[in-house]
Amino acid sequence: ATSGNTGAAIAMASAQRGYNYIVITNKKTSKEKIDAMKAYGGEVQVSPSGVAPDHPDHYQNIENRLVAENPTSYYGVDQYNNPYNTEAYEVTLGPEIWHQTSGAVTHFIAGGSTGGTVSGTGRYLKSQNLSVRVVMADPHGSVFWDHIVNGVPADDVKVSKSWEME
């Protein structure tokens, strides 16, 4: 299951290695990201958006079900519940941006998605300069939108465990 970027990377790596792949996302994912995931020749399943995290059609649950039903042939990346998601960006993208800007970066803006990119990259950049502004942009309809814009208390937002982790 993916919000797009990891799915595109999986599609690219699978194509290079000659693997078949199924990438699962939801309707909130942009057409461009879906097209990028399809471009490498595998299958992209697009589930409905806005379904409850415990609903069988939630894209993360589709991944879990496919892996459970096909344990010897499917591997689920489970990026949303991976405790190393944030760390991966802290040790890769954060330093890359810092070095490419020679430390002149003043703002970092990223989509919310799993939270790994914005929090891990932001953590690294702030470790180098506390005045770096980290901004998370996320689309209408996301769980963050409900919490921040609509004022839904965090305890009342319907989310998967991954958001709680971030």
Coordinates of N, CA and C in Angstrom, one line a residue:
A1 N 0.9 -1.2 0.0 CA 0.0 0.0 0.0 C 0.9 1.2 0.0
T2 N 0.5 2.2 -0.8 CA 1.3 3.4 -0.9 C 0.5 4.6 -1.2
S3 N 1.1 5.8 -0.9 CA 0.5 7.1 -1.3 C 1.0 7.5 -2.6
G4 N 2.0 6.8 -3.1 CA 2.5 7.1 -4.4 C 4.0 7.0 -4.6
N5 N 4.8 7.7 -3.8 CA 6.2 7.8 -4.1 C 6.9 6.4 -3.9
T6 N 6.6 5.8 -2.8 CA 7.1 4.5 -2.5 C 6.7 3.5 -3.6
G7 N 5.4 3.6 -4.0 CA 4.9 2.7 -5.0 C 5.6 2.9 -6.3
A8 N 5.9 4.1 -6.7 CA 6.7 4.4 -7.9 C 8.1 3.8 -7.8
A9 N 8.7 3.9 -6.6 CA 10.0 3.3 -6.4 C 10.0 1.8 -6.5
I10 N 9.0 1.2 -5.9 CA 8.8 -0.3 -6.0 C 8.6 -0.7 -7.4
A11 N 7.8 0.0 -8.1 CA 7.5 -0.3 -9.6 C 8.8 -0.3 -10.4
M12 N 9.6 0.8 -10.2 CA 10.8 0.9 -10.9 C 11.8 -0.2 -10.5
A13 N 12.0 -0.5 -9.3 CA 12.9 -1.5 -8.8 C 12.5 -2.9 -9.3
S14 N 11.2 -3.1 -9.3 CA 10.6 -4.4 -9.7 C 10.9 -4.6 -11.2
A15 N 10.6 -3.5 -12.0 CA 10.9 -3.6 -13.4 C 12.3 -3.9 -13.7
Q16 N 13.2 -3.2 -13.0 CA 14.7 -3.5 -13.2 C 15.1 -4.9 -12.9
R17 N 14.5 -5.5 -11.9 CA 14.8 -6.8 -11.5 C 14.0 -7.9 -12.1
G18 N 13.0 -7.5 -12.9 CA 12.2 -8.5 -13.6 C 11.1 -9.1 -12.8
Y19 N 10.7 -8.4 -11.7 CA 9.7 -8.9 -10.8 C 8.3 -8.4 -11.2
N20 N 7.3 -9.2 -11.0 CA 5.9 -8.8 -11.2 C 5.6 -8.0 -9.9
Y21 N 4.7 -7.0 -10.0 CA 4.3 -6.3 -8.8 C 2.9 -5.9 -8.8
I22 N 2.3 -5.7 -7.7 CA 1.0 -5.1 -7.5 C 1.2 -3.9 -6.5
V23 N 0.8 -2.8 -6.9 CA 0.9 -1.6 -6.0 C -0.5 -1.2 -5.7
I24 N -0.8 -1.0 -4.4 CA -2.2 -0.6 -4.0 C -2.1 0.8 -3.4
T25 N -3.0 1.6 -4.0 CA -3.2 3.0 -3.5 C -4.6 3.3 -3.4
N26 N -5.0 4.6 -3.1 CA -6.4 5.0 -3.1 C -6.6 6.1 -4.0
K27 N -7.9 6.5 -4.2 CA -8.3 7.5 -5.1 C -7.8 8.9 -4.9
K28 N -7.2 9.2 -3.7 CA -6.6 10.5 -3.4 C -5.3 10.6 -4.1
T29 N -4.7 9.5 -4.5 CA -3.4 9.6 -5.1 C -3.6 10.2 -6.5
S30 N -2.6 11.1 -6.8 CA -2.7 11.9 -8.1 C -2.6 10.9 -9.3
K31 N -3.3 11.4 -10.4 CA -3.2 10.6 -11.6 C -1.7 10.4 -12.1
E32 N -0.9 11.5 -11.9 CA 0.5 11.4 -12.3 C 1.2 10.3 -11.5
K33 N 1.0 10.2 -10.2 CA 1.6 9.1 -9.5 C 1.1 7.8 -9.9
I34 N -0.2 7.6 -10.1 CA -0.7 6.4 -10.6 C -0.1 6.0 -11.9
D35 N -0.1 6.9 -12.8 CA 0.5 6.7 -14.1 C 2.0 6.3 -14.0
A36 N 2.7 6.9 -13.1 CA 4.1 6.5 -12.9 C 4.3 5.1 -12.4
M37 N 3.4 4.7 -11.5 CA 3.4 3.3 -11.0 C 3.0 2.3 -12.1
K38 N 2.1 2.7 -13.0 CA 1.7 1.8 -14.1 C 2.7 1.7 -15.2
A39 N 3.5 2.7 -15.3 CA 4.4 2.8 -16.5 C 5.5 1.7 -16.5
Y40 N 5.7 1.1 -15.4 CA 6.8 0.0 -15.4 C 6.2 -1.3 -15.6
G41 N 4.9 -1.4 -15.9 CA 4.3 -2.7 -16.4 C 3.6 -3.5 -15.4
G42 N 3.6 -3.2 -14.2 CA 2.9 -4.0 -13.2 C 1.4 -3.5 -13.0
E43 N 0.8 -4.1 -12.0 CA -0.6 -3.8 -11.7 C -0.7 -2.8 -10.6
V44 N -1.6 -1.8 -10.8 CA -1.9 -0.8 -9.8 C -3.4 -0.9 -9.5
Q45 N -3.7 -1.2 -8.2 CA -5.0 -1.3 -7.7 C -5.3 0.0 -7.0
V46 N -6.4 0.6 -7.4 CA -6.9 1.9 -6.7 C -8.1 1.6 -5.9
S47 N -8.0 1.8 -4.6 CA -9.2 1.5 -3.8 C -9.9 2.9 -3.5
P48 N -11.1 2.8 -3.0 CA -11.8 4.0 -2.6 C -11.1 4.8 -1.6
S49 N -11.2 6.1 -1.6 CA -10.7 6.9 -0.5 C -11.8 7.2 0.5
G50 N -11.4 7.5 1.7 CA -12.4 7.9 2.7 C -13.0 6.7 3.4
V51 N -12.6 5.5 3.2 CA -13.1 4.4 3.9 C -12.4 4.3 5.2
A52 N -13.1 3.8 6.2 CA -12.5 3.7 7.6 C -11.3 2.7 7.6
P53 N -10.4 3.0 8.4 CA -9.1 2.2 8.5 C -9.4 0.7 8.8
D54 N -10.5 0.4 9.3 CA -10.8 -1.0 9.6 C -11.6 -1.7 8.5
H55 N -12.0 -0.9 7.5 CA -12.8 -1.4 6.4 C -11.9 -2.3 5.5
P56 N -12.5 -3.4 5.0 CA -11.7 -4.4 4.1 C -11.2 -3.7 2.8
D57 N -11.9 -2.6 2.4 CA -11.5 -2.0 1.1 C -10.5 -0.8 1.4
H58 N -10.1 -0.6 2.6 CA -9.0 0.4 2.9 C -7.7 -0.2 2.3
Y59 N -7.0 0.6 1.6 CA -5.9 0.2 0.8 C -4.8 -0.6 1.6
Q60 N -4.6 -0.2 2.8 CA -3.7 -0.9 3.7 C -4.2 -2.3 4.0
N61 N -5.5 -2.4 4.2 CA -6.1 -3.8 4.5 C -6.0 -4.7 3.2
I62 N -6.1 -4.1 2.0 CA -6.0 -4.9 0.8 C -4.6 -5.5 0.7
E63 N -3.6 -4.7 1.0 CA -2.3 -5.2 1.1 C -2.1 -6.4 2.1
N64 N -2.6 -6.1 3.3 CA -2.5 -7.2 4.3 C -3.2 -8.4 3.9
R65 N -4.4 -8.3 3.3 CA -5.2 -9.5 2.9 C -4.4 -10.2 1.8
L66 N -3.9 -9.6 0.8 CA -3.2 -10.2 -0.3 C -1.9 -11.0 0.2
V67 N -1.2 -10.4 1.1 CA -0.1 -11.0 1.7 C -0.5 -12.2 2.5
A68 N -1.5 -12.1 3.3 CA -2.0 -13.2 4.2 C -2.5 -14.4 3.3
E69 N -3.1 -14.1 2.2 CA -3.7 -15.1 1.3 C -2.6 -15.7 0.4
N70 N -1.5 -15.0 0.2 CA -0.4 -15.5 -0.7 C 1.0 -15.3 0.0
P71 N 1.2 -16.0 1.1 CA 2.4 -15.7 1.9 C 3.7 -16.1 1.2
T72 N 3.7 -17.0 0.3 CA 4.9 -17.4 -0.4 C 5.2 -16.6 -1.7
S73 N 4.2 -15.8 -2.1 CA 4.4 -15.1 -3.4 C 4.3 -13.6 -3.3
Y74 N 3.7 -13.1 -2.2 CA 3.5 -11.7 -2.0 C 4.3 -11.2 -0.8
Y75 N 4.8 -10.0 -0.9 CA 5.5 -9.3 0.2 C 4.9 -8.0 0.3
G76 N 4.5 -7.6 1.5 CA 3.9 -6.3 1.8 C 5.0 -5.4 2.4
V77 N 5.2 -4.3 1.8 CA 6.2 -3.3 2.3 C 5.7 -2.7 3.7
D78 N 4.4 -2.5 3.8 CA 3.9 -2.0 5.1 C 4.6 -0.7 5.5
Q79 N 4.8 0.2 4.6 CA 5.5 1.5 4.9 C 4.8 2.3 6.0
Y80 N 3.5 2.2 6.1 CA 2.8 3.0 7.1 C 3.0 2.6 8.5
N81 N 3.4 1.4 8.8 CA 3.6 0.9 10.1 C 5.1 0.6 10.4
N82 N 5.9 1.0 9.5 CA 7.3 0.7 9.6 C 8.0 1.8 10.5
P83 N 8.5 1.4 11.6 CA 9.1 2.4 12.5 C 10.4 3.0 12.0
Y84 N 10.9 2.5 10.9 CA 12.2 3.0 10.3 C 11.8 4.0 9.2
N85 N 10.6 4.2 8.9 CA 10.1 5.1 7.8 C 10.7 6.5 8.0
T86 N 10.5 7.1 9.2 CA 11.0 8.4 9.5 C 12.5 8.4 9.5
E87 N 13.1 7.4 10.1 CA 14.6 7.4 10.2 C 15.2 7.3 8.8
A88 N 14.6 6.6 7.9 CA 15.1 6.5 6.5 C 15.3 7.9 5.9
Y89 N 14.3 8.8 6.1 CA 14.4 10.1 5.5 C 15.4 11.0 6.3
E90 N 15.5 10.7 7.6 CA 16.4 11.5 8.4 C 17.9 11.3 8.0
V91 N 18.2 10.0 7.6 CA 19.6 9.7 7.2 C 19.9 9.8 5.7
T92 N 18.9 10.1 4.9 CA 19.1 10.1 3.5 C 18.7 11.5 2.9
L93 N 17.4 11.8 2.8 CA 16.9 13.0 2.2 C 17.3 14.2 2.9
G94 N 17.2 14.2 4.2 CA 17.6 15.4 5.0 C 19.1 15.8 4.7
P95 N 20.0 14.9 4.9 CA 21.4 15.3 4.5 C 21.6 15.7 3.1
E96 N 20.9 15.0 2.2 CA 21.0 15.3 0.8 C 20.6 16.8 0.5
I97 N 19.5 17.2 1.1 CA 19.0 18.5 0.9 C 20.0 19.5 1.5
W98 N 20.4 19.2 2.7 CA 21.4 20.1 3.4 C 22.6 20.3 2.6
H99 N 23.2 19.2 2.1 CA 24.4 19.3 1.3 C 24.2 20.0 0.0
Q100 N 23.1 19.7 -0.7 CA 22.9 20.3 -2.0 C 22.6 21.8 -1.9
T101 N 22.1 22.3 -0.8 CA 21.9 23.7 -0.6 C 23.0 24.4 0.1
S102 N 24.1 23.6 0.4 CA 25.2 24.1 1.2 C 24.8 24.7 2.5
G103 N 23.7 24.1 3.1 CA 23.2 24.6 4.4 C 22.4 25.8 4.3
A104 N 22.0 26.2 3.1 CA 21.3 27.5 2.9 C 19.8 27.3 2.9
V105 N 19.3 26.1 3.1 CA 17.9 25.8 3.1 C 17.2 26.5 4.3
T106 N 16.1 27.2 4.0 CA 15.3 27.9 5.0 C 14.0 27.3 5.3
H107 N 13.4 26.6 4.3 CA 12.1 26.0 4.4 C 12.1 24.6 3.8
F108 N 11.3 23.7 4.3 CA 11.1 22.4 3.7 C 9.6 22.1 3.8
I109 N 9.0 21.9 2.6 CA 7.6 21.7 2.5 C 7.4 20.3 1.9
A110 N 6.6 19.5 2.5 CA 6.3 18.1 2.0 C 4.9 17.8 2.3
G111 N 4.3 16.9 1.5 CA 3.0 16.3 1.8 C 3.1 15.4 3.0
G112 N 1.9 15.2 3.6 CA 1.8 14.4 4.8 C 2.0 13.0 4.6
S113 N 1.2 12.4 3.7 CA 1.3 11.0 3.4 C 1.5 10.1 4.6
T114 N 2.6 9.4 4.7 CA 2.9 8.5 5.9 C 3.5 9.3 7.0
G115 N 3.9 10.5 6.8 CA 4.6 11.3 7.8 C 6.1 11.1 7.8
G116 N 6.6 10.1 7.2 CA 8.0 9.8 7.2 C 8.9 10.9 6.6
T117 N 8.5 11.3 5.4 CA 9.3 12.3 4.7 C 9.4 13.6 5.4
V118 N 8.2 14.2 5.8 CA 8.2 15.5 6.5 C 8.8 15.4 7.8
S119 N 8.6 14.4 8.6 CA 9.1 14.3 10.0 C 10.6 14.0 10.0
G120 N 11.0 13.0 9.2 CA 12.4 12.6 9.2 C 13.3 13.6 8.6
T121 N 12.9 14.1 7.4 CA 13.7 15.2 6.7 C 13.7 16.4 7.6
G122 N 12.6 16.8 8.1 CA 12.5 18.0 9.0 C 13.3 17.8 10.2
R123 N 13.3 16.7 10.8 CA 14.1 16.4 12.0 C 15.6 16.7 11.7
Y124 N 16.1 16.1 10.6 CA 17.5 16.3 10.2 C 17.8 17.8 10.0
L125 N 17.0 18.5 9.2 CA 17.3 19.9 8.8 C 17.3 20.7 10.1
K126 N 16.3 20.5 11.0 CA 16.3 21.2 12.2 C 17.5 20.9 13.1
S127 N 18.0 19.7 13.0 CA 19.2 19.4 13.8 C 20.4 20.2 13.3
Q128 N 20.4 20.6 12.1 CA 21.5 21.4 11.5 C 21.2 22.9 11.7
N129 N 19.9 23.3 11.8 CA 19.6 24.7 11.9 C 18.2 24.8 12.5
L130 N 18.0 25.2 13.7 CA 16.7 25.2 14.3 C 15.7 26.2 13.7
S131 N 16.2 27.2 12.9 CA 15.4 28.1 12.3 C 14.7 27.6 11.0
V132 N 15.1 26.5 10.5 CA 14.5 25.9 9.3 C 13.0 25.7 9.5
R133 N 12.2 26.2 8.6 CA 10.7 26.0 8.8 C 10.3 24.7 8.1
V134 N 9.6 23.9 8.8 CA 9.1 22.6 8.2 C 7.6 22.8 8.1
V135 N 7.1 22.6 6.9 CA 5.7 22.8 6.6 C 5.1 21.5 6.0
M136 N 4.0 21.0 6.5 CA 3.4 19.9 5.9 C 2.1 20.3 5.1
A137 N 2.1 20.1 3.9 CA 0.9 20.4 3.0 C 0.2 19.1 2.8
D138 N -1.1 19.0 3.0 CA -1.8 17.8 2.8 C -3.2 18.1 2.2
P139 N -3.7 17.3 1.4 CA -5.0 17.6 0.7 C -6.2 17.6 1.6
H140 N -7.2 18.3 1.1 CA -8.5 18.2 1.7 C -9.0 16.8 1.7
G141 N -9.5 16.3 2.8 CA -9.9 14.9 2.9 C -9.0 14.0 3.7
S142 N -7.8 14.5 3.9 CA -6.8 13.7 4.7 C -7.2 13.7 6.2
V143 N -6.6 12.8 6.9 CA -6.8 12.8 8.4 C -6.3 14.1 9.0
F144 N -5.2 14.6 8.5 CA -4.6 15.8 9.0 C -5.5 17.0 8.8
W145 N -6.2 17.0 7.6 CA -7.2 18.1 7.3 C -8.2 18.1 8.4
D146 N -8.8 17.0 8.7 CA -9.9 16.9 9.7 C -9.4 17.4 11.0
H147 N -8.2 17.1 11.4 CA -7.7 17.4 12.7 C -7.3 18.9 12.8
I148 N -6.6 19.4 11.8 CA -6.1 20.8 11.9 C -7.1 21.8 11.4
V149 N -7.7 21.6 10.3 CA -8.6 22.6 9.7 C -10.0 22.5 10.3
N150 N -10.5 21.3 10.5 CA -11.9 21.1 11.0 C -11.9 21.1 12.5
G151 N -10.8 21.0 13.2 CA -10.7 21.0 14.6 C -11.2 19.7 15.3
V152 N -11.2 18.6 14.5 CA -11.5 17.3 15.1 C -10.4 16.9 16.1
P153 N -10.8 16.7 17.3 CA -9.8 16.3 18.3 C -9.0 15.0 17.8
A154 N -7.7 15.0 18.1 CA -6.9 13.9 17.6 C -7.4 12.5 18.0
D155 N -8.0 12.5 19.2 CA -8.6 11.2 19.6 C -9.8 10.8 18.9
D156 N -10.4 11.7 18.2 CA -11.6 11.4 17.4 C -11.4 11.2 15.9
V157 N -10.2 11.5 15.4 CA -9.9 11.3 14.0 C -9.7 9.8 13.7
K158 N -10.4 9.3 12.7 CA -10.3 7.9 12.3 C -9.1 7.7 11.5
V159 N -8.1 7.1 12.1 CA -6.8 6.8 11.4 C -6.3 5.4 11.7
S160 N -5.4 5.0 10.9 CA -4.7 3.8 11.1 C -3.6 4.0 12.1
K161 N -3.0 2.9 12.6 CA -2.0 3.0 13.6 C -0.8 3.8 13.1
S162 N -0.6 3.9 11.8 CA 0.6 4.6 11.3 C 0.6 6.1 11.6
W163 N -0.6 6.7 11.6 CA -0.6 8.1 11.9 C -0.3 8.3 13.4
E164 N -0.7 7.4 14.2 CA -0.4 7.5 15.6 C 1.1 7.4 15.9
M165 N 1.7 6.6 15.0 CA 3.2 6.4 15.2 C 3.9 7.7 14.9
E166 N 3.5 8.4 13.9 CA 4.2 9.6 13.5 C 4.0 10.7 14.5

